[in-house]
XYZ file of C-alpha atoms in Angstrom:
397
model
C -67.550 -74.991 21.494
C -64.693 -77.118 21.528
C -62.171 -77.290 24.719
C -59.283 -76.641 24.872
C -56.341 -78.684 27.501
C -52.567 -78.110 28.261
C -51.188 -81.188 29.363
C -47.638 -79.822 31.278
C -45.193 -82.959 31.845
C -41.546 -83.518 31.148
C -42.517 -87.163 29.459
C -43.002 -86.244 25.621
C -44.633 -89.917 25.864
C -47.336 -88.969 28.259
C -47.902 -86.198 26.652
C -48.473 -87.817 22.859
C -50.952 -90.646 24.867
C -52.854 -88.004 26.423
C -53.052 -85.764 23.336
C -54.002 -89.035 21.568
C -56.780 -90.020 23.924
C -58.142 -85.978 24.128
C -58.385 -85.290 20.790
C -60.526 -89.112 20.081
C -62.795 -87.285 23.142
C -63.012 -84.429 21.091
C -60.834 -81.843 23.058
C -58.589 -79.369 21.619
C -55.177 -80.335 22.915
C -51.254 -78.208 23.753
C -48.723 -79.669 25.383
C -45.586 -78.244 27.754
C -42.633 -80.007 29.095
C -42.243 -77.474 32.326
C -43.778 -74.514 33.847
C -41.896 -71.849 31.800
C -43.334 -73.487 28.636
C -47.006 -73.971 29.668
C -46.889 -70.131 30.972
C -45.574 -69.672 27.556
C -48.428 -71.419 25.906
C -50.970 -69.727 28.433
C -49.693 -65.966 27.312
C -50.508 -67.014 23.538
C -53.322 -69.632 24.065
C -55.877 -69.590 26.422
C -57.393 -73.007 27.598
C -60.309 -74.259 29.367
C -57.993 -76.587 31.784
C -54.902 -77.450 32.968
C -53.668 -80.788 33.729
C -50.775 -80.373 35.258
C -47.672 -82.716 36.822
C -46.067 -82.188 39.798
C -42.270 -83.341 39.026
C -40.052 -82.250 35.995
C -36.467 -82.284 36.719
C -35.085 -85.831 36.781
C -35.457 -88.164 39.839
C -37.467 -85.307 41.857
C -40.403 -86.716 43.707
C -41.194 -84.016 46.185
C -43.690 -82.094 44.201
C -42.387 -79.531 45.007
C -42.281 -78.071 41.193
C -45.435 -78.606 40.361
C -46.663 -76.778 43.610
C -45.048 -73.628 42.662
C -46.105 -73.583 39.372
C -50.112 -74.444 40.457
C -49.315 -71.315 42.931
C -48.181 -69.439 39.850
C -50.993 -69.936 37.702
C -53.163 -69.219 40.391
C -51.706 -66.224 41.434
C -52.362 -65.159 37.416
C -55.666 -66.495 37.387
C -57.301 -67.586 40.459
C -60.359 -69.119 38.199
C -58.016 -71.101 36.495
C -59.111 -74.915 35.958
C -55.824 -76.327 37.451
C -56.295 -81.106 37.848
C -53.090 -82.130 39.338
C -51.390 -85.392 37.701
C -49.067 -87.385 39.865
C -47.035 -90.812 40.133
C -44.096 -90.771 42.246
C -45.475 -88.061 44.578
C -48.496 -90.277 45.786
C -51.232 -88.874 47.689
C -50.551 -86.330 50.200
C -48.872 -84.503 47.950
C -52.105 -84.693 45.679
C -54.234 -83.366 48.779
C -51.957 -80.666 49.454
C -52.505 -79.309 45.658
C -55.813 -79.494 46.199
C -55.316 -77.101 49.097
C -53.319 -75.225 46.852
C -55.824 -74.528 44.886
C -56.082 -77.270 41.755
C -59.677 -78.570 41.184
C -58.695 -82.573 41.152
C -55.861 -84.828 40.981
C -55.057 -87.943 38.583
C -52.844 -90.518 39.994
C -50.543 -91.981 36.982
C -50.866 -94.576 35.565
C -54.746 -93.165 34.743
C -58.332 -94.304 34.027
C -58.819 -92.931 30.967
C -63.095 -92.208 31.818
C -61.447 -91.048 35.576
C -58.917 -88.135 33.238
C -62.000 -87.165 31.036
C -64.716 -87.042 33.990
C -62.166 -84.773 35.940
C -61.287 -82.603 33.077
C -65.075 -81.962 32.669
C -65.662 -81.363 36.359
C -62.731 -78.629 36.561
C -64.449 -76.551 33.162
C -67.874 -76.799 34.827
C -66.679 -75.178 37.761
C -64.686 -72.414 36.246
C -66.221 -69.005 36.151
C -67.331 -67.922 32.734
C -66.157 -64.401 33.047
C -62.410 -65.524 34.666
C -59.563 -64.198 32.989
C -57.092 -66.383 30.671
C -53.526 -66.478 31.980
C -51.297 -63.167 30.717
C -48.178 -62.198 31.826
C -48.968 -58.455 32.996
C -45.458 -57.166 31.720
C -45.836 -58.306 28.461
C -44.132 -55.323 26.038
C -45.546 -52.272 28.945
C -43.877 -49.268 28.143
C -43.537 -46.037 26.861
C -39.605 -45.418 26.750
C -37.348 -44.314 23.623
C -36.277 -48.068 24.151
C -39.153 -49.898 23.593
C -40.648 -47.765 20.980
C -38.014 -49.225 18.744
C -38.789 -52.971 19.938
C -42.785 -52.526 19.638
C -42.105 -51.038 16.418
C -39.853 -53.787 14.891
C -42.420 -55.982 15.474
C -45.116 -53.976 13.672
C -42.876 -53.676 10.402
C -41.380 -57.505 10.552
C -43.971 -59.394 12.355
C -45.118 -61.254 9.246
C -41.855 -62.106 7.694
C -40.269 -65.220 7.380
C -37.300 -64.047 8.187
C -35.585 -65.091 11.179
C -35.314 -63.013 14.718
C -32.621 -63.274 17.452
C -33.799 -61.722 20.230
C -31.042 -61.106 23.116
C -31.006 -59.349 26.539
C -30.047 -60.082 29.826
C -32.153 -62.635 32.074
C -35.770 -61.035 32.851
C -35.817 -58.045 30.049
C -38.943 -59.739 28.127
C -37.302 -62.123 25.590
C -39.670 -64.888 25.588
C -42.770 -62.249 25.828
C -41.488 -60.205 22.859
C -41.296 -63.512 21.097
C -44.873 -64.145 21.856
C -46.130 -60.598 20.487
C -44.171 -61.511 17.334
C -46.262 -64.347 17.088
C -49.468 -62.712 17.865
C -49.151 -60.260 15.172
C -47.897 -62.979 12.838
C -51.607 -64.096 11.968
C -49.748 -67.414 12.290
C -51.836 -70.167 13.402
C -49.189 -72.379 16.454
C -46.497 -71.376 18.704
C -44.148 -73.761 19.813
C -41.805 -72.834 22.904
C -38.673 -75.019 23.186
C -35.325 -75.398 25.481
C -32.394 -75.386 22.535
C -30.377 -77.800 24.812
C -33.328 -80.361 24.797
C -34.422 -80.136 21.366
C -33.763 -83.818 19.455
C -36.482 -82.612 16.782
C -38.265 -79.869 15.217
C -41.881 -79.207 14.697
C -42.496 -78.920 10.539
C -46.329 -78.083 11.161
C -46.670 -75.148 8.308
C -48.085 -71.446 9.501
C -45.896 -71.867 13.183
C -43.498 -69.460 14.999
C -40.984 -71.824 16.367
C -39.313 -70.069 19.400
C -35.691 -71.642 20.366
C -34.813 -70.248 24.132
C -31.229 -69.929 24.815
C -30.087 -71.234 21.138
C -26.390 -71.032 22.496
C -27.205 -74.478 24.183
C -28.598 -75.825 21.099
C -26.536 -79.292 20.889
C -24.000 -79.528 18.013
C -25.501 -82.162 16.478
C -28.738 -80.307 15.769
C -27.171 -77.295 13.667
C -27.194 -78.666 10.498
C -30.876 -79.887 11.581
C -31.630 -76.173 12.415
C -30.221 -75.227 9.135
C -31.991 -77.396 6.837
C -35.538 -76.595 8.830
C -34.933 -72.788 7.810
C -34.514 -73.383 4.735
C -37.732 -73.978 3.315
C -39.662 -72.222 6.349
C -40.571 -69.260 3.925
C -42.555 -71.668 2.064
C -44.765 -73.477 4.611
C -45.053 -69.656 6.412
C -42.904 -70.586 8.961
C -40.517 -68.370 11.519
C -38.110 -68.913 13.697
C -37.270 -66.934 16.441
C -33.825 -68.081 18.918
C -33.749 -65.937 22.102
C -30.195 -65.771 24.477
C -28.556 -63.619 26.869
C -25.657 -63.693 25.004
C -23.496 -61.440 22.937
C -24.086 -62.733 19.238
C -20.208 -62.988 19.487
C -20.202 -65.432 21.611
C -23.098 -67.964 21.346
C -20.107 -69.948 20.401
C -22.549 -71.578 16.615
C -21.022 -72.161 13.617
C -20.876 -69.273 11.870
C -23.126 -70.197 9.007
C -25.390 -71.233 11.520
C -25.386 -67.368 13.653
C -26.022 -65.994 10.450
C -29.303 -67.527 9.199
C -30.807 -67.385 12.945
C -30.231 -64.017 12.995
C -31.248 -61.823 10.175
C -32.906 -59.568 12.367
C -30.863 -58.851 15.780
C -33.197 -57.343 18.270
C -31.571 -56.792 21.740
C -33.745 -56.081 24.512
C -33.054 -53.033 26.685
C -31.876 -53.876 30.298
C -34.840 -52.309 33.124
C -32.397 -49.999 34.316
C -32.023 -48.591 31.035
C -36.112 -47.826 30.846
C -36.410 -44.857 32.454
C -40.154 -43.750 33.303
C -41.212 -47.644 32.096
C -40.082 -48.683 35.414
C -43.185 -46.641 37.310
C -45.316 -47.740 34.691
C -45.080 -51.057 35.247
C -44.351 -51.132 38.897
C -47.869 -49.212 38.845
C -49.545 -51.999 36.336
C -48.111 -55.094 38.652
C -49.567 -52.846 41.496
C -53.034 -52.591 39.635
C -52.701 -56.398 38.505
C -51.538 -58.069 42.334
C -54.573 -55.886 44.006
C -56.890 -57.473 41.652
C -55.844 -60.854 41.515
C -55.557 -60.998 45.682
C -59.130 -59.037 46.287
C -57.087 -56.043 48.059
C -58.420 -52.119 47.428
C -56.381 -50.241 44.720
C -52.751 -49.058 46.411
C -50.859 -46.717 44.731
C -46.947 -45.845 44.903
C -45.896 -42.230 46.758
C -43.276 -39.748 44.803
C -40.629 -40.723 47.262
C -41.535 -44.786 46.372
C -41.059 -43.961 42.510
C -37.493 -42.051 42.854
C -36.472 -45.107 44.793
C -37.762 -47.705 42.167
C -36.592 -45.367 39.334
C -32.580 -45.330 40.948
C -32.378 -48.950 42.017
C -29.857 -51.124 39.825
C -32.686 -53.767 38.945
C -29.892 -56.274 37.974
C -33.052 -59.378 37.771
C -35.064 -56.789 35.514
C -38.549 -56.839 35.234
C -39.118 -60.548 36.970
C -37.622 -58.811 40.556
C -39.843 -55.442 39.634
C -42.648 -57.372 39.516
C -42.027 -60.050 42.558
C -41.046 -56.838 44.671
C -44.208 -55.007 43.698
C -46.304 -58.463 44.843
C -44.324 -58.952 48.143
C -45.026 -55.561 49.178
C -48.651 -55.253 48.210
C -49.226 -58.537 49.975
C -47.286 -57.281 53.467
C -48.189 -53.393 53.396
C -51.845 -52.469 54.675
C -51.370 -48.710 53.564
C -53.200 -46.860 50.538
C -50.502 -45.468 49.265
C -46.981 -47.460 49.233
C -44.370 -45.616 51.062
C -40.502 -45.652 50.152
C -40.281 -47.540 53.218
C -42.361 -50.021 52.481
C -40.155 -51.374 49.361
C -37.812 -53.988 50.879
C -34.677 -52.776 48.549
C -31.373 -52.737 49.447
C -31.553 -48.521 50.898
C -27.678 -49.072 50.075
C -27.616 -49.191 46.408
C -28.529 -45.571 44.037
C -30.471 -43.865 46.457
C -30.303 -40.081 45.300
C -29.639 -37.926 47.903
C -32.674 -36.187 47.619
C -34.963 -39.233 48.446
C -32.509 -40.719 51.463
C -33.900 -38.126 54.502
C -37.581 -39.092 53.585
C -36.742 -42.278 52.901
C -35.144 -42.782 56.632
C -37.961 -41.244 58.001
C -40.384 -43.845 56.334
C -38.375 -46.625 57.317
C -38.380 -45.792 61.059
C -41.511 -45.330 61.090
C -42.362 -48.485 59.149
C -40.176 -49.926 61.573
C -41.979 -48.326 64.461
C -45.511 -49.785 63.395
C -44.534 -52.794 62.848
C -42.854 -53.159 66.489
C -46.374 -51.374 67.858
C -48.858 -54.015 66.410
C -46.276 -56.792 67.819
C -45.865 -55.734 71.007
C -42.534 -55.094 70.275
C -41.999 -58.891 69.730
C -38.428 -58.368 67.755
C -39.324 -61.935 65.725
C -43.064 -61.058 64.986
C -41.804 -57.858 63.862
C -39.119 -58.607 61.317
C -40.659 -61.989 59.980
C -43.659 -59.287 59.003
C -41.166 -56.679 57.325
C -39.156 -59.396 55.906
C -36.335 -58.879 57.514
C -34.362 -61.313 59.791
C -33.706 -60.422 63.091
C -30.414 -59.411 62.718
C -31.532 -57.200 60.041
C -34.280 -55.260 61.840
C -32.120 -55.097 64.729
C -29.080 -53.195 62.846
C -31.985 -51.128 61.716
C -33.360 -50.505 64.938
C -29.746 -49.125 65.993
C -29.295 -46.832 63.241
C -32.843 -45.493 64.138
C -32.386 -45.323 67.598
C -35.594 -47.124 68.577
């Protein structure tokens, strides 16, 4: 069987001489110019390794970039085949990927036998039975809301026709674009910045996906407009996401029309109802898997807090909350006072007594199994010191 490698680097020349080089070697080959692209890719496309770099923004040499983003797809797939690629960064930053968890390291400019011996290495060693990379919030939900969006893309997904999908930052945009695709039976999915884009992919049978098309540069408009044209014939779709009002993505008005025959706006968290325990419960289910903890599960007074809070960030702070407390709580069951939320914002009034109580005695643990070591305490909790001690007061510990 026939790998498969994403190649994730900002240089759209590197990428073309790798993709040249793995494809003579007989490898299947996708591309990504930065980590929300390859995660992008990974949702849609499973792979057999990663090669990954370790700067993308523009005269960055820390590494630091790439080390989050090996710590992401890690923390979605610990099995994942993860070989490092790096130039500016130089060597210890290599080493301290590999204690991140990546398999090997490339230093640029490569040995082309050196890139296909480690690629094969990194497959060998990855578990057959490991999980591809999925985003775990990927269209969850049960609510009145998202009834409508899962339907829409049952009735549309094989259209032509082109989709706008809005919402504010976090609701799902890029992950309801990617379930339009998978039900497309379209064969590629390509995953592109609108402010970068100096081209556009014509391969036929591919769901083009244009994030934040309000940046899309002026001078690529009539480009746009003369690629939709004939995408009904070559079985082509595009689909533009934004967290704009389609009022003001501020296109030319011929332009918001054809990207936007069907307007799909994706509902804010906060708007979700009982979707918000559902997935706070599945990123529970997913974090206690992927970190080797026993199942946890979320108390009645933990759900009424989770189901009032704002949630301005959406589902991307749901879920990071959800993994910061599983990782710092060693309880069973996840108390109200374990959730590090802001107690000031929407608590009902029913939950605040029980809630106090759980914080003080969070608070009261915490202090125990430190000694009462004020710094040991908070820096567990999460707090700063500060923090726990204005806590402390209002508890009267």
């Amino acid at each position: 069987m026939q790998k498969t490698v994403l190649f994730v680097d900002d240089d759209a020349d590197v990428r073309k001489t790798a993709q040249l080089l793995l494809k003579k070697a007989g490898y299947g080959f996708h591309g990504a110019a930065g980590p929300e692209e390859a995660f992008s890719r990974l949702v849609s496309d499973p792979v057999d390794v990663i090669l990954l770099d370790l700067n993308f923004a523009r005269a960055q040499t820390s590494g630091e970039e790439g080390l989050a983003c090996l710590r992401d797809i890690l923390r979605h797939d610990p099995q994942a085949a993860v070989v490092v690629v790096t130039g500016h960064s130089g060597l210890n930053i290599a080493v301290q990927a590999l204690r991140n968890g990546a398999r090997d390291f490339i230093m640029k400019p490569w040995n082309n036998e050196r890139l296909i011996q480690a690629i094969e290495s990194a497959s060998a060693a990855r578990k057959p039975e490991a999980a591809p990379v999925a985003d775990p919030s990927i269209l969850i939900g049960r609510s009145e809301a998202m009834a409508r969006i899962k339907a829409m893309i049952d009735r549309c997904a094989t259209l032509t026709a082109a989709v706008l999908i809005r919402g504010e930052v976090g609701t799902g945009k890029t992950l309801a674009a990617t379930s339009l695709h998978r039900q497309s039976g379209r064969d590629h999915i390509v995953h592109l910045e609108a402010h970068a884009v100096t081209q556009l992919d014509d391969t036929p049978n591919t769901t083009l996906v244009l994030e934040n098309i309000e940046r899309l540069p002026e001078a690529m408009a009539p480009v746009l407009l003369a690629w939709l044209n004939p995408a009904p014939r070559r079985n082509s779709r595009l689909v533009a996401t934004s967290s704009k009002p389609l009022r003001e993505l501020g296109l030319d008005r011929g332009l918001t029309y054809a990207i936007s025959t069907l307007d799909v706006e994706m509902p804010p968290l906060r708007e979700r109802g009982d979707d918000i325990v559902q997935l706070a419960a599945h990123f529970l289910r997913v974090t206690c898997q992927n970190h080797g903890f026993a199942a946890k599960t979320l108390s009645p007074e933990a759900e009424a807090l989770l189901m009032a809070h704002p949630w301005t960030d959406n589902v991307h702070a749901l879920r990071h909350l959800i993994e910061r407390t599983v990782i710092l709580s060693d309880s069973a069951v996840i108390s109200a006072g374990d959730l590090p939320l802001d107690y000031g914002e929407a608590v009902p009034a029913q939950v605040a007594p029980r809630l106090a109580q759980s914080e003080k005695a969070m608070i009261e643990d915490a202090l125990k199994r430190h000694n009462f070591n004020v710094s040991a305490a908070a820096t567990e909790l999460g707090l700063t010191r500060p923090a726990l001690y204005r806590r402390m007061s209002k508890h009267g510990l």
